[in-house]
């Protein structure tokens, strides 16, 4: 009888312990572009995102935040320690109360897919477009292109 | 003799008519048979085309689904829609359909859902993506349509299409407090679900009590975030809708080909029967004519 009771207590406490370990270190990340998913609710250790309010790193139990992505590099440190870097053009990042993170990028490519020469060429083209832009709409679009190209060149270095 | 001829005439009349009728029905049956065979060829090729488009749409749906679910998560986690909105609050409804028909009930199910839940006198505006929803809703809800989007359905939907629609919604200047996107969620090749995604405006989000949990938010960031979120959810709805439409068209054309095949079998049997009847009748006439001469 005593054996049964102690066994029950053991299983209940181990259940509580298991719950504790889940909430401490897990951060399910969903990082996707419209045409490609890089992480789908996968647990990672850290995510660094470039946002308009500054670059910040997200660790488990980060305070909930909403931010808009700037052109730049998102780096993800996975559970086994390896780091993956991706270039994003724009998008949004959400950190929720339950420590889930959603990084939704409009366009995202792994850094290894970037060609430095093509990026520099895009920058010179965008700067030329900005110089020759007429009208507000064109100027703003050219400005955005320049910002993205500058971030691309910086990411390639 | 006169009496005999008069006796013969009525016999000849319907017989001749019947013979003529049999001959003309033979031609009519063969015309019908030819046209049903052509229809079967067309529906078979339409099925092949939509099967190829469906394969591609399903492949593209997988990342789009993760994207769309990620976009919804903020609203669910923050429980923005927990309070009931005021009954006469202005709403924005988006109907995601396409331009082309012959795809089963995908378009009409969305229009039916809108018609059932919203009377024409309500305080809301509808955005019709695709001509099909426009033609169905124009009849009863003409004054509620904000704008419509055409040339949908020929090519697979892309993120830039969704951003164009989102930009038009924001540029239209219509102030709404909540909204819904009506679309078909793809479940399997033979089934889809008509469902809705909730939309929230800046006011609804900032008034929500749970927003305080989120750190350092100003109106500009929230506005940008919401605009991007609108485009993301529209993209997800368009992707799901396209996949449901192609699979529905595939099954509809498959059924049409099968039905055409059954009609062809029945018509072929009737054709052969009629042909044999015509030949037999001609033989009978020839033989009876020859027997009468003898």
PDB file of C-alpha atoms in Angstrom, chain A residues 30 32-37 40-41 63-68 90-98 100 102 104-106, chain B residues 60 62-64 66-67 69-71 73-74 77-78 159 163 210-211 213-217 221-222 224-225 228 232 235:
ATOM      1  CA  UNK A  30       8.416  29.996 -37.006  1.00  0.00           C
ATOM      2  CA  UNK A  32       9.080  31.838 -43.038  1.00  0.00           C
ATOM      3  CA  UNK A  33       8.938  33.723 -46.292  1.00  0.00           C
ATOM      4  CA  UNK A  34       5.800  33.425 -48.466  1.00  0.00           C
ATOM      5  CA  UNK A  35       7.432  30.806 -50.684  1.00  0.00           C
ATOM      6  CA  UNK A  36       9.709  29.040 -48.228  1.00  0.00           C
ATOM      7  CA  UNK A  37       9.677  27.905 -44.622  1.00  0.00           C
ATOM      8  CA  UNK A  40       8.266  25.784 -38.440  1.00  0.00           C
ATOM      9  CA  UNK A  41       7.683  25.847 -34.660  1.00  0.00           C
ATOM     10  CA  UNK A  63       9.228  40.059 -23.083  1.00  0.00           C
ATOM     11  CA  UNK A  64       6.414  39.992 -25.694  1.00  0.00           C
ATOM     12  CA  UNK A  65       7.157  42.426 -28.482  1.00  0.00           C
ATOM     13  CA  UNK A  66       5.975  43.385 -31.963  1.00  0.00           C
ATOM     14  CA  UNK A  67       8.454  44.800 -34.426  1.00  0.00           C
ATOM     15  CA  UNK A  68       8.860  45.525 -38.104  1.00  0.00           C
ATOM     16  CA  UNK A  90      11.321  43.311 -44.701  1.00  0.00           C
ATOM     17  CA  UNK A  91       8.568  41.774 -42.647  1.00  0.00           C
ATOM     18  CA  UNK A  92       7.414  41.462 -39.072  1.00  0.00           C
ATOM     19  CA  UNK A  93       8.547  39.774 -35.883  1.00  0.00           C
ATOM     20  CA  UNK A  94       6.287  38.752 -33.016  1.00  0.00           C
ATOM     21  CA  UNK A  95       7.277  37.431 -29.611  1.00  0.00           C
ATOM     22  CA  UNK A  96       4.281  36.160 -27.680  1.00  0.00           C
ATOM     23  CA  UNK A  97       3.691  35.627 -23.979  1.00  0.00           C
ATOM     24  CA  UNK A  98       4.137  31.855 -24.284  1.00  0.00           C
ATOM     25  CA  UNK A 100       6.678  31.538 -29.313  1.00  0.00           C
ATOM     26  CA  UNK A 102       7.157  34.319 -35.452  1.00  0.00           C
ATOM     27  CA  UNK A 104       7.589  36.554 -41.177  1.00  0.00           C
ATOM     28  CA  UNK A 105       9.781  37.961 -43.917  1.00  0.00           C
ATOM     29  CA  UNK A 106       8.650  39.271 -47.235  1.00  0.00           C
TER      30      UNK A 106
ATOM     31  CA  UNK B  60       3.193  26.041 -52.816  1.00  0.00           C
ATOM     32  CA  UNK B  62       2.798  24.076 -47.618  1.00  0.00           C
ATOM     33  CA  UNK B  63       5.090  27.041 -46.927  1.00  0.00           C
ATOM     34  CA  UNK B  64       2.149  29.404 -47.321  1.00  0.00           C
ATOM     35  CA  UNK B  66       3.174  27.915 -42.114  1.00  0.00           C
ATOM     36  CA  UNK B  67       3.336  31.579 -43.089  1.00  0.00           C
ATOM     37  CA  UNK B  69      -0.541  30.298 -39.309  1.00  0.00           C
ATOM     38  CA  UNK B  70       2.404  32.367 -38.114  1.00  0.00           C
ATOM     39  CA  UNK B  71       0.562  35.523 -39.145  1.00  0.00           C
ATOM     40  CA  UNK B  73      -0.720  33.567 -34.061  1.00  0.00           C
ATOM     41  CA  UNK B  74      -0.342  37.098 -32.755  1.00  0.00           C
ATOM     42  CA  UNK B  77      -2.102  34.754 -28.508  1.00  0.00           C
ATOM     43  CA  UNK B  78      -3.106  38.304 -27.655  1.00  0.00           C
ATOM     44  CA  UNK B 159       2.703  37.766 -52.421  1.00  0.00           C
ATOM     45  CA  UNK B 163       0.162  43.322 -51.197  1.00  0.00           C
ATOM     46  CA  UNK B 210      -3.813  42.219 -23.708  1.00  0.00           C
ATOM     47  CA  UNK B 211      -1.784  44.556 -25.861  1.00  0.00           C
ATOM     48  CA  UNK B 213       1.811  42.868 -22.380  1.00  0.00           C
ATOM     49  CA  UNK B 214       3.735  43.764 -25.519  1.00  0.00           C
ATOM     50  CA  UNK B 215       6.706  45.936 -24.862  1.00  0.00           C
ATOM     51  CA  UNK B 216       7.456  49.413 -26.224  1.00  0.00           C
ATOM     52  CA  UNK B 217       4.790  49.704 -28.913  1.00  0.00           C
ATOM     53  CA  UNK B 221       5.043  50.248 -35.383  1.00  0.00           C
ATOM     54  CA  UNK B 222       1.598  48.792 -34.720  1.00  0.00           C
ATOM     55  CA  UNK B 224       3.110  48.919 -40.038  1.00  0.00           C
ATOM     56  CA  UNK B 225       2.778  45.570 -38.319  1.00  0.00           C
ATOM     57  CA  UNK B 228       2.029  43.645 -43.203  1.00  0.00           C
ATOM     58  CA  UNK B 232       0.185  38.057 -45.109  1.00  0.00           C
ATOM     59  CA  UNK B 235      -1.771  35.838 -49.243  1.00  0.00           C
TER      60      UNK B 235
END
